[in-house]
Amino acid sequence: VKEKGKKKESIAAQHKRIAKDSTQYVDSILTAAYEQKVKNKTVVSDSLLRQKVKLRFELAGLFYLEIQQPDSAIHWYNQVITNFPTSEFAPRSLFTLAELYSSTGRMKKEETDSLYRFLIDAYPASIYAQEARKFLNLPLLEKENDPAEELFLQAENTADTNSAQAITLYQQLSSRYQTSPLASKALYAAGWLYENTLVNNDSALSVYRRLIKQYPVSQFANLAKLKVTAYENEIKRKEDEAKQKAAEDEAKKKAAEEEAKKQREAKNRINELEQRDSLNIHHQPIESDTLSLPQH
């Protein structure tokens, strides 16, 4: 009886241990699932936040270049800088804001330089701070080799001997390193080579338009916009001249056809009158030279 009792207790203890282990196992699964859910939610939240900041940055570019409302662009850039200072778009917004003030003449050079200095102080390790140092002629921050800069230098060294290859390198840079300050400069350089070296205006126009779309507030987009506008105006002028010439040619053609029609009608009228005269001559009775005898 004692052995049976011990055996029952042993079985019960085993069941209890198994139940305990099962509970811990289920708890571990639920805990892991919850942690993964929180992690996923954080990732989604971070992604949504980035999209939110990116939207404000793109709105600023839209207002500045497309709608041409610099005040609204300044507002949205300041929104990014003030409300999302730790985002990747903050130093970029500060840099483009300084470019906006400089290109529109809304600030004196001293004031624009102060924005560049603030950018260097707030985001010293960013690529935009490095560009700000170049604008201010300050010593560059020692850093690892920048692959975008290396590719740009390679393209520059190739441009004199092989323009087509240089264009390829510039476009590779703009595709691989889209956030680099050199990306807009590379696109402008590619467009310039198409325009001035290869004399391919259609390709140049395509690259300039891409530059304006991707980097609307950069100083190189402003230069490209002037070229695109001039090119489009020239195309429109030629099209208008061609339309005017076509209209004039059509008018001359119609006038010639009308004149030819009048000549045909006149000729037909003359022929008709000549035919009538001919018929009148043949049907006219011939007068006799003899006197007619009186009838009895």
PDB file of C-alpha atoms in Angstrom:
ATOM      1  CA  VAL A   1       0.000   0.000   0.000  1.00  0.00           C
ATOM      2  CA  LYS A   2       2.831   2.311   0.890  1.00  0.00           C
ATOM      3  CA  GLU A   3       4.563   1.533  -2.414  1.00  0.00           C
ATOM      4  CA  LYS A   4       1.323   2.198  -4.303  1.00  0.00           C
ATOM      5  CA  GLY A   5       0.955   5.502  -2.462  1.00  0.00           C
ATOM      6  CA  LYS A   6       4.507   6.525  -3.293  1.00  0.00           C
ATOM      7  CA  LYS A   7       3.918   5.525  -6.883  1.00  0.00           C
ATOM      8  CA  LYS A   8       0.758   7.664  -7.068  1.00  0.00           C
ATOM      9  CA  GLU A   9       2.605  10.603  -5.535  1.00  0.00           C
ATOM     10  CA  SER A  10       5.435  10.149  -8.025  1.00  0.00           C
ATOM     11  CA  ILE A  11       2.987  10.128 -10.956  1.00  0.00           C
ATOM     12  CA  ALA A  12       1.228  13.198  -9.594  1.00  0.00           C
ATOM     13  CA  ALA A  13       4.565  14.977  -9.168  1.00  0.00           C
ATOM     14  CA  GLN A  14       5.479  14.114 -12.751  1.00  0.00           C
ATOM     15  CA  HIS A  15       2.148  15.455 -14.003  1.00  0.00           C
ATOM     16  CA  LYS A  16       2.644  18.593 -11.972  1.00  0.00           C
ATOM     17  CA  ARG A  17       6.166  19.079 -13.295  1.00  0.00           C
ATOM     18  CA  ILE A  18       5.017  18.456 -16.881  1.00  0.00           C
ATOM     19  CA  ALA A  19       2.165  20.922 -16.409  1.00  0.00           C
ATOM     20  CA  LYS A  20       4.589  23.448 -14.968  1.00  0.00           C
ATOM     21  CA  ASP A  21       7.031  22.929 -17.830  1.00  0.00           C
ATOM     22  CA  SER A  22       4.194  23.212 -20.358  1.00  0.00           C
ATOM     23  CA  THR A  23       3.009  26.438 -18.780  1.00  0.00           C
ATOM     24  CA  GLN A  24       6.500  27.875 -18.887  1.00  0.00           C
ATOM     25  CA  TYR A  25       6.852  26.776 -22.506  1.00  0.00           C
ATOM     26  CA  VAL A  26       3.552  28.385 -23.500  1.00  0.00           C
ATOM     27  CA  ASP A  27       4.465  31.511 -21.547  1.00  0.00           C
ATOM     28  CA  SER A  28       7.798  31.679 -23.374  1.00  0.00           C
ATOM     29  CA  ILE A  29       6.035  31.362 -26.737  1.00  0.00           C
ATOM     30  CA  LEU A  30       3.504  34.056 -25.829  1.00  0.00           C
ATOM     31  CA  THR A  31       6.253  36.298 -24.507  1.00  0.00           C
ATOM     32  CA  ALA A  32       8.309  35.873 -27.689  1.00  0.00           C
ATOM     33  CA  ALA A  33       5.231  36.514 -29.816  1.00  0.00           C
ATOM     34  CA  TYR A  34       4.449  39.670 -27.859  1.00  0.00           C
ATOM     35  CA  GLU A  35       8.028  40.889 -28.096  1.00  0.00           C
ATOM     36  CA  GLN A  36       8.014  40.288 -31.851  1.00  0.00           C
ATOM     37  CA  LYS A  37       4.720  42.150 -32.134  1.00  0.00           C
ATOM     38  CA  VAL A  38       6.152  45.107 -30.230  1.00  0.00           C
ATOM     39  CA  LYS A  39       9.266  44.977 -32.409  1.00  0.00           C
ATOM     40  CA  ASN A  40       7.182  44.912 -35.598  1.00  0.00           C
ATOM     41  CA  LYS A  41       5.061  47.763 -34.324  1.00  0.00           C
ATOM     42  CA  THR A  42       8.219  49.747 -33.609  1.00  0.00           C
ATOM     43  CA  VAL A  43       9.548  49.062 -37.088  1.00  0.00           C
ATOM     44  CA  VAL A  44       6.238  50.102 -38.636  1.00  0.00           C
ATOM     45  CA  SER A  45       6.121  53.157 -36.405  1.00  0.00           C
ATOM     46  CA  ASP A  46       9.663  54.144 -37.385  1.00  0.00           C
ATOM     47  CA  SER A  47       8.835  53.608 -41.041  1.00  0.00           C
ATOM     48  CA  LEU A  48       5.702  55.731 -40.789  1.00  0.00           C
ATOM     49  CA  LEU A  49       7.628  58.438 -38.969  1.00  0.00           C
ATOM     50  CA  ARG A  50      10.273  58.484 -41.701  1.00  0.00           C
ATOM     51  CA  GLN A  51       7.581  58.753 -44.370  1.00  0.00           C
ATOM     52  CA  LYS A  52       5.995  61.587 -42.413  1.00  0.00           C
ATOM     53  CA  VAL A  53       9.268  63.513 -42.287  1.00  0.00           C
ATOM     54  CA  LYS A  54      10.073  62.713 -45.906  1.00  0.00           C
ATOM     55  CA  LEU A  55       6.672  64.032 -46.974  1.00  0.00           C
ATOM     56  CA  ARG A  56       7.375  67.377 -45.310  1.00  0.00           C
ATOM     57  CA  PHE A  57      10.775  67.575 -46.975  1.00  0.00           C
ATOM     58  CA  GLU A  58       9.296  66.823 -50.396  1.00  0.00           C
ATOM     59  CA  LEU A  59       6.489  69.327 -49.827  1.00  0.00           C
ATOM     60  CA  ALA A  60       9.106  71.998 -49.226  1.00  0.00           C
ATOM     61  CA  GLY A  61      10.760  71.198 -52.544  1.00  0.00           C
ATOM     62  CA  LEU A  62       7.404  71.192 -54.323  1.00  0.00           C
ATOM     63  CA  PHE A  63       6.463  74.623 -52.977  1.00  0.00           C
ATOM     64  CA  TYR A  64       9.852  76.089 -53.846  1.00  0.00           C
ATOM     65  CA  LEU A  65      10.355  74.849 -57.404  1.00  0.00           C
ATOM     66  CA  GLU A  66       6.997  73.834 -58.855  1.00  0.00           C
ATOM     67  CA  ILE A  67       4.558  76.198 -57.153  1.00  0.00           C
ATOM     68  CA  GLN A  68       7.203  78.890 -56.633  1.00  0.00           C
ATOM     69  CA  GLN A  69       6.170  79.814 -53.098  1.00  0.00           C
ATOM     70  CA  PRO A  70       9.449  80.132 -51.156  1.00  0.00           C
ATOM     71  CA  ASP A  71       7.660  81.166 -47.952  1.00  0.00           C
ATOM     72  CA  SER A  72       5.757  77.871 -47.840  1.00  0.00           C
ATOM     73  CA  ALA A  73       8.946  75.963 -48.648  1.00  0.00           C
ATOM     74  CA  ILE A  74      10.747  77.682 -45.768  1.00  0.00           C
ATOM     75  CA  HIS A  75       7.860  76.772 -43.460  1.00  0.00           C
ATOM     76  CA  TRP A  76       8.085  73.054 -44.271  1.00  0.00           C
ATOM     77  CA  TYR A  77      11.870  72.948 -44.047  1.00  0.00           C
ATOM     78  CA  ASN A  78      11.650  74.543 -40.611  1.00  0.00           C
ATOM     79  CA  GLN A  79       9.028  71.953 -39.649  1.00  0.00           C
ATOM     80  CA  VAL A  80      11.533  69.182 -40.375  1.00  0.00           C
ATOM     81  CA  ILE A  81      14.418  70.941 -38.615  1.00  0.00           C
ATOM     82  CA  THR A  82      12.413  71.913 -35.516  1.00  0.00           C
ATOM     83  CA  ASN A  83      10.135  68.900 -35.002  1.00  0.00           C
ATOM     84  CA  PHE A  84      12.380  66.097 -36.256  1.00  0.00           C
ATOM     85  CA  PRO A  85      15.949  67.221 -35.486  1.00  0.00           C
ATOM     86  CA  THR A  86      17.276  63.651 -35.206  1.00  0.00           C
ATOM     87  CA  SER A  87      15.940  62.493 -38.578  1.00  0.00           C
ATOM     88  CA  GLU A  88      18.157  62.007 -41.614  1.00  0.00           C
ATOM     89  CA  PHE A  89      16.265  64.822 -43.348  1.00  0.00           C
ATOM     90  CA  ALA A  90      17.123  67.466 -40.740  1.00  0.00           C
ATOM     91  CA  PRO A  91      20.696  68.280 -41.873  1.00  0.00           C
ATOM     92  CA  ARG A  92      19.580  67.978 -45.484  1.00  0.00           C
ATOM     93  CA  SER A  93      16.715  70.425 -44.839  1.00  0.00           C
ATOM     94  CA  LEU A  94      19.072  72.854 -43.146  1.00  0.00           C
ATOM     95  CA  PHE A  95      21.505  72.651 -46.051  1.00  0.00           C
ATOM     96  CA  THR A  96      18.812  73.177 -48.708  1.00  0.00           C
ATOM     97  CA  LEU A  97      17.286  75.980 -46.643  1.00  0.00           C
ATOM     98  CA  ALA A  98      20.634  77.779 -46.728  1.00  0.00           C
ATOM     99  CA  GLU A  99      20.776  77.201 -50.503  1.00  0.00           C
ATOM    100  CA  LEU A 100      17.244  78.571 -50.853  1.00  0.00           C
ATOM    101  CA  TYR A 101      18.085  81.756 -48.954  1.00  0.00           C
ATOM    102  CA  SER A 102      21.252  82.170 -50.993  1.00  0.00           C
ATOM    103  CA  SER A 103      19.666  81.580 -54.415  1.00  0.00           C
ATOM    104  CA  THR A 104      16.683  83.855 -53.777  1.00  0.00           C
ATOM    105  CA  GLY A 105      18.675  86.629 -52.119  1.00  0.00           C
ATOM    106  CA  ARG A 106      16.445  86.560 -49.032  1.00  0.00           C
ATOM    107  CA  MET A 107      19.446  86.639 -46.737  1.00  0.00           C
ATOM    108  CA  LYS A 108      22.752  88.408 -46.776  1.00  0.00           C
ATOM    109  CA  LYS A 109      25.848  86.289 -47.148  1.00  0.00           C
ATOM    110  CA  GLU A 110      26.680  86.704 -43.456  1.00  0.00           C
ATOM    111  CA  GLU A 111      23.277  85.331 -42.474  1.00  0.00           C
ATOM    112  CA  THR A 112      23.548  82.410 -44.879  1.00  0.00           C
ATOM    113  CA  ASP A 113      27.011  81.640 -43.545  1.00  0.00           C
ATOM    114  CA  SER A 114      25.546  81.515 -40.044  1.00  0.00           C
ATOM    115  CA  LEU A 115      23.157  78.771 -41.204  1.00  0.00           C
ATOM    116  CA  TYR A 116      26.080  76.779 -42.559  1.00  0.00           C
ATOM    117  CA  ARG A 117      27.895  77.212 -39.235  1.00  0.00           C
ATOM    118  CA  PHE A 118      24.829  76.044 -37.336  1.00  0.00           C
ATOM    119  CA  LEU A 119      24.665  72.998 -39.605  1.00  0.00           C
ATOM    120  CA  ILE A 120      28.310  72.201 -38.863  1.00  0.00           C
ATOM    121  CA  ASP A 121      27.756  72.561 -35.102  1.00  0.00           C
ATOM    122  CA  ALA A 122      24.509  70.565 -34.990  1.00  0.00           C
ATOM    123  CA  TYR A 123      25.440  67.781 -37.423  1.00  0.00           C
ATOM    124  CA  PRO A 124      29.253  67.806 -37.610  1.00  0.00           C
ATOM    125  CA  ALA A 125      29.622  64.313 -39.059  1.00  0.00           C
ATOM    126  CA  SER A 126      26.984  64.637 -41.777  1.00  0.00           C
ATOM    127  CA  ILE A 127      27.910  64.924 -45.443  1.00  0.00           C
ATOM    128  CA  TYR A 128      26.024  68.225 -45.555  1.00  0.00           C
ATOM    129  CA  ALA A 129      28.201  69.658 -42.807  1.00  0.00           C
ATOM    130  CA  GLN A 130      31.195  68.700 -44.923  1.00  0.00           C
ATOM    131  CA  GLU A 131      29.714  70.623 -47.875  1.00  0.00           C
ATOM    132  CA  ALA A 132      29.039  73.571 -45.569  1.00  0.00           C
ATOM    133  CA  ARG A 133      32.711  73.591 -44.609  1.00  0.00           C
ATOM    134  CA  LYS A 134      33.578  73.837 -48.297  1.00  0.00           C
ATOM    135  CA  PHE A 135      31.269  76.847 -48.711  1.00  0.00           C
ATOM    136  CA  LEU A 136      32.887  78.540 -45.728  1.00  0.00           C
ATOM    137  CA  ASN A 137      36.414  77.563 -46.769  1.00  0.00           C
ATOM    138  CA  LEU A 138      36.904  75.724 -43.479  1.00  0.00           C
ATOM    139  CA  PRO A 139      39.140  72.683 -42.988  1.00  0.00           C
ATOM    140  CA  LEU A 140      37.299  69.510 -43.911  1.00  0.00           C
ATOM    141  CA  LEU A 141      36.576  66.935 -41.276  1.00  0.00           C
ATOM    142  CA  GLU A 142      38.936  64.013 -41.534  1.00  0.00           C
ATOM    143  CA  LYS A 143      36.911  61.015 -42.532  1.00  0.00           C
ATOM    144  CA  GLU A 144      37.041  57.768 -44.389  1.00  0.00           C
ATOM    145  CA  ASN A 145      37.132  57.875 -48.152  1.00  0.00           C
ATOM    146  CA  ASP A 146      33.797  58.947 -49.606  1.00  0.00           C
ATOM    147  CA  PRO A 147      32.915  56.552 -52.478  1.00  0.00           C
ATOM    148  CA  ALA A 148      30.659  59.208 -54.050  1.00  0.00           C
ATOM    149  CA  GLU A 149      33.488  61.723 -54.048  1.00  0.00           C
ATOM    150  CA  GLU A 150      35.895  59.175 -55.492  1.00  0.00           C
ATOM    151  CA  LEU A 151      33.452  58.348 -58.285  1.00  0.00           C
ATOM    152  CA  PHE A 152      32.927  62.050 -58.985  1.00  0.00           C
ATOM    153  CA  LEU A 153      36.673  62.650 -59.268  1.00  0.00           C
ATOM    154  CA  GLN A 154      36.974  59.655 -61.582  1.00  0.00           C
ATOM    155  CA  ALA A 155      34.262  61.082 -63.819  1.00  0.00           C
ATOM    156  CA  GLU A 156      35.934  64.504 -63.832  1.00  0.00           C
ATOM    157  CA  ASN A 157      39.274  63.009 -64.849  1.00  0.00           C
ATOM    158  CA  THR A 158      37.578  61.048 -67.651  1.00  0.00           C
ATOM    159  CA  ALA A 159      35.514  63.925 -69.064  1.00  0.00           C
ATOM    160  CA  ASP A 160      38.294  65.455 -71.192  1.00  0.00           C
ATOM    161  CA  THR A 161      39.136  62.229 -73.026  1.00  0.00           C
ATOM    162  CA  ASN A 162      35.879  60.255 -72.983  1.00  0.00           C
ATOM    163  CA  SER A 163      32.720  62.288 -72.449  1.00  0.00           C
ATOM    164  CA  ALA A 164      30.384  59.324 -72.874  1.00  0.00           C
ATOM    165  CA  GLN A 165      32.196  57.344 -70.164  1.00  0.00           C
ATOM    166  CA  ALA A 166      32.196  60.380 -67.858  1.00  0.00           C
ATOM    167  CA  ILE A 167      28.432  60.742 -68.315  1.00  0.00           C
ATOM    168  CA  THR A 168      27.981  57.084 -67.368  1.00  0.00           C
ATOM    169  CA  LEU A 169      30.023  57.587 -64.194  1.00  0.00           C
ATOM    170  CA  TYR A 170      28.112  60.740 -63.235  1.00  0.00           C
ATOM    171  CA  GLN A 171      24.795  58.952 -63.665  1.00  0.00           C
ATOM    172  CA  GLN A 172      26.034  55.961 -61.677  1.00  0.00           C
ATOM    173  CA  LEU A 173      26.912  58.316 -58.839  1.00  0.00           C
ATOM    174  CA  SER A 174      23.467  59.936 -58.849  1.00  0.00           C
ATOM    175  CA  SER A 175      21.805  56.500 -58.769  1.00  0.00           C
ATOM    176  CA  ARG A 176      23.998  54.849 -56.133  1.00  0.00           C
ATOM    177  CA  TYR A 177      24.425  57.791 -53.756  1.00  0.00           C
ATOM    178  CA  GLN A 178      21.164  59.694 -54.054  1.00  0.00           C
ATOM    179  CA  THR A 179      21.517  61.416 -50.685  1.00  0.00           C
ATOM    180  CA  SER A 180      25.025  62.683 -51.395  1.00  0.00           C
ATOM    181  CA  PRO A 181      25.386  66.433 -51.997  1.00  0.00           C
ATOM    182  CA  LEU A 182      27.399  65.465 -55.079  1.00  0.00           C
ATOM    183  CA  ALA A 183      24.414  63.693 -56.686  1.00  0.00           C
ATOM    184  CA  SER A 184      22.809  66.882 -58.008  1.00  0.00           C
ATOM    185  CA  LYS A 185      26.182  68.213 -59.159  1.00  0.00           C
ATOM    186  CA  ALA A 186      26.873  64.938 -60.986  1.00  0.00           C
ATOM    187  CA  LEU A 187      23.568  65.115 -62.854  1.00  0.00           C
ATOM    188  CA  TYR A 188      24.243  68.693 -63.873  1.00  0.00           C
ATOM    189  CA  ALA A 189      27.711  67.704 -65.116  1.00  0.00           C
ATOM    190  CA  ALA A 190      26.205  64.848 -67.163  1.00  0.00           C
ATOM    191  CA  GLY A 191      23.647  67.200 -68.707  1.00  0.00           C
ATOM    192  CA  TRP A 192      26.338  69.760 -69.463  1.00  0.00           C
ATOM    193  CA  LEU A 193      28.450  67.175 -71.302  1.00  0.00           C
ATOM    194  CA  TYR A 194      25.446  66.044 -73.333  1.00  0.00           C
ATOM    195  CA  GLU A 195      24.683  69.652 -74.224  1.00  0.00           C
ATOM    196  CA  ASN A 196      28.139  71.073 -74.937  1.00  0.00           C
ATOM    197  CA  THR A 197      30.413  68.144 -75.815  1.00  0.00           C
ATOM    198  CA  LEU A 198      28.215  65.522 -77.459  1.00  0.00           C
ATOM    199  CA  VAL A 199      25.732  68.175 -78.692  1.00  0.00           C
ATOM    200  CA  ASN A 200      22.766  65.958 -77.839  1.00  0.00           C
ATOM    201  CA  ASN A 201      20.127  68.402 -76.659  1.00  0.00           C
ATOM    202  CA  ASP A 202      17.396  65.794 -76.187  1.00  0.00           C
ATOM    203  CA  SER A 203      19.539  63.740 -73.787  1.00  0.00           C
ATOM    204  CA  ALA A 204      20.705  66.905 -72.030  1.00  0.00           C
ATOM    205  CA  LEU A 205      17.096  67.987 -71.548  1.00  0.00           C
ATOM    206  CA  SER A 206      16.189  64.569 -70.120  1.00  0.00           C
ATOM    207  CA  VAL A 207      19.024  64.707 -67.567  1.00  0.00           C
ATOM    208  CA  TYR A 208      18.241  68.311 -66.585  1.00  0.00           C
ATOM    209  CA  ARG A 209      14.587  67.416 -66.010  1.00  0.00           C
ATOM    210  CA  ARG A 210      15.622  64.461 -63.860  1.00  0.00           C
ATOM    211  CA  LEU A 211      17.858  66.780 -61.830  1.00  0.00           C
ATOM    212  CA  ILE A 212      15.011  69.252 -61.282  1.00  0.00           C
ATOM    213  CA  LYS A 213      12.642  66.480 -60.217  1.00  0.00           C
ATOM    214  CA  GLN A 214      15.010  64.701 -57.809  1.00  0.00           C
ATOM    215  CA  TYR A 215      16.788  67.721 -56.296  1.00  0.00           C
ATOM    216  CA  PRO A 216      14.383  70.638 -56.797  1.00  0.00           C
ATOM    217  CA  VAL A 217      15.979  73.052 -54.330  1.00  0.00           C
ATOM    218  CA  SER A 218      19.637  72.514 -55.156  1.00  0.00           C
ATOM    219  CA  GLN A 219      21.602  75.284 -56.809  1.00  0.00           C
ATOM    220  CA  PHE A 220      22.199  72.996 -59.795  1.00  0.00           C
ATOM    221  CA  ALA A 221      18.448  72.489 -60.233  1.00  0.00           C
ATOM    222  CA  ASN A 222      18.078  76.260 -60.520  1.00  0.00           C
ATOM    223  CA  LEU A 223      20.725  76.334 -63.251  1.00  0.00           C
ATOM    224  CA  ALA A 224      19.118  73.381 -65.017  1.00  0.00           C
ATOM    225  CA  LYS A 225      15.700  75.017 -64.870  1.00  0.00           C
ATOM    226  CA  LEU A 226      17.023  78.042 -66.755  1.00  0.00           C
ATOM    227  CA  LYS A 227      18.418  75.781 -69.469  1.00  0.00           C
ATOM    228  CA  VAL A 228      15.217  73.725 -69.725  1.00  0.00           C
ATOM    229  CA  THR A 229      13.074  76.858 -69.957  1.00  0.00           C
ATOM    230  CA  ALA A 230      15.313  78.341 -72.668  1.00  0.00           C
ATOM    231  CA  TYR A 231      15.319  75.074 -74.612  1.00  0.00           C
ATOM    232  CA  GLU A 232      11.542  74.665 -74.364  1.00  0.00           C
ATOM    233  CA  ASN A 233      11.016  78.272 -75.482  1.00  0.00           C
ATOM    234  CA  GLU A 234      13.273  77.668 -78.491  1.00  0.00           C
ATOM    235  CA  ILE A 235      11.385  74.487 -79.364  1.00  0.00           C
ATOM    236  CA  LYS A 236       8.080  76.353 -79.081  1.00  0.00           C
ATOM    237  CA  ARG A 237       9.402  79.165 -81.276  1.00  0.00           C
ATOM    238  CA  LYS A 238      10.445  76.707 -83.970  1.00  0.00           C
ATOM    239  CA  GLU A 239       7.118  74.891 -83.734  1.00  0.00           C
ATOM    240  CA  ASP A 240       5.235  78.189 -84.037  1.00  0.00           C
ATOM    241  CA  GLU A 241       7.349  79.147 -87.062  1.00  0.00           C
ATOM    242  CA  ALA A 242       6.704  75.760 -88.642  1.00  0.00           C
ATOM    243  CA  LYS A 243       2.963  76.094 -88.012  1.00  0.00           C
ATOM    244  CA  GLN A 244       2.955  79.613 -89.441  1.00  0.00           C
ATOM    245  CA  LYS A 245       4.879  78.489 -92.526  1.00  0.00           C
ATOM    246  CA  ALA A 246       2.544  75.538 -92.981  1.00  0.00           C
ATOM    247  CA  ALA A 247      -0.446  77.868 -92.714  1.00  0.00           C
ATOM    248  CA  GLU A 248       1.096  80.246 -95.242  1.00  0.00           C
ATOM    249  CA  ASP A 249       1.883  77.384 -97.619  1.00  0.00           C
ATOM    250  CA  GLU A 250      -1.656  76.086 -97.244  1.00  0.00           C
ATOM    251  CA  ALA A 251      -3.045  79.562 -97.975  1.00  0.00           C
ATOM    252  CA  LYS A 252      -0.817  79.866-101.067  1.00  0.00           C
ATOM    253  CA  LYS A 253      -1.885  76.414-102.211  1.00  0.00           C
ATOM    254  CA  LYS A 254      -5.561  77.279-101.819  1.00  0.00           C
ATOM    255  CA  ALA A 255      -5.037  80.600-103.627  1.00  0.00           C
ATOM    256  CA  ALA A 256      -3.275  78.811-106.504  1.00  0.00           C
ATOM    257  CA  GLU A 257      -6.047  76.216-106.681  1.00  0.00           C
ATOM    258  CA  GLU A 258      -8.662  78.984-106.676  1.00  0.00           C
ATOM    259  CA  GLU A 259      -6.829  80.831-109.465  1.00  0.00           C
ATOM    260  CA  ALA A 260      -6.499  77.647-111.490  1.00  0.00           C
ATOM    261  CA  LYS A 261     -10.209  76.982-110.990  1.00  0.00           C
ATOM    262  CA  LYS A 262     -11.096  80.488-112.202  1.00  0.00           C
ATOM    263  CA  GLN A 263      -8.900  80.044-115.294  1.00  0.00           C
ATOM    264  CA  ARG A 264     -10.542  76.697-116.071  1.00  0.00           C
ATOM    265  CA  GLU A 265     -13.978  78.228-115.669  1.00  0.00           C
ATOM    266  CA  ALA A 266     -13.035  81.167-117.922  1.00  0.00           C
ATOM    267  CA  LYS A 267     -11.591  78.827-120.527  1.00  0.00           C
ATOM    268  CA  ASN A 268     -14.690  76.644-120.396  1.00  0.00           C
ATOM    269  CA  ARG A 269     -16.857  79.754-120.801  1.00  0.00           C
ATOM    270  CA  ILE A 270     -14.873  80.869-123.814  1.00  0.00           C
ATOM    271  CA  ASN A 271     -15.126  77.425-125.383  1.00  0.00           C
ATOM    272  CA  GLU A 272     -18.856  77.406-124.734  1.00  0.00           C
ATOM    273  CA  LEU A 273     -19.329  80.802-126.414  1.00  0.00           C
ATOM    274  CA  GLU A 274     -17.206  79.746-129.393  1.00  0.00           C
ATOM    275  CA  GLN A 275     -19.301  76.621-129.804  1.00  0.00           C
ATOM    276  CA  ARG A 276     -22.501  78.676-129.723  1.00  0.00           C
ATOM    277  CA  ASP A 277     -21.169  81.078-132.345  1.00  0.00           C
ATOM    278  CA  SER A 278     -20.200  78.155-134.516  1.00  0.00           C
ATOM    279  CA  LEU A 279     -23.701  76.688-134.275  1.00  0.00           C
ATOM    280  CA  ASN A 280     -25.325  80.034-135.136  1.00  0.00           C
ATOM    281  CA  ILE A 281     -23.218  80.325-138.285  1.00  0.00           C
ATOM    282  CA  HIS A 282     -24.177  76.845-139.540  1.00  0.00           C
ATOM    283  CA  HIS A 283     -27.928  77.309-138.948  1.00  0.00           C
ATOM    284  CA  GLN A 284     -28.241  80.844-140.347  1.00  0.00           C
ATOM    285  CA  PRO A 285     -30.324  80.835-143.682  1.00  0.00           C
ATOM    286  CA  ILE A 286     -28.446  81.911-146.893  1.00  0.00           C
ATOM    287  CA  GLU A 287     -30.042  84.846-148.770  1.00  0.00           C
ATOM    288  CA  SER A 288     -30.663  84.312-152.550  1.00  0.00           C
ATOM    289  CA  ASP A 289     -29.296  86.738-155.173  1.00  0.00           C
ATOM    290  CA  THR A 290     -32.317  86.221-157.515  1.00  0.00           C
ATOM    291  CA  LEU A 291     -35.582  88.019-157.152  1.00  0.00           C
ATOM    292  CA  SER A 292     -38.521  85.964-156.267  1.00  0.00           C
ATOM    293  CA  LEU A 293     -41.292  85.947-158.836  1.00  0.00           C
ATOM    294  CA  PRO A 294     -44.603  87.247-157.788  1.00  0.00           C
ATOM    295  CA  GLN A 295     -47.140  84.561-157.262  1.00  0.00           C
ATOM    296  CA  HIS A 296     -50.378  84.612-159.103  1.00  0.00           C
TER     297      HIS A 296
END
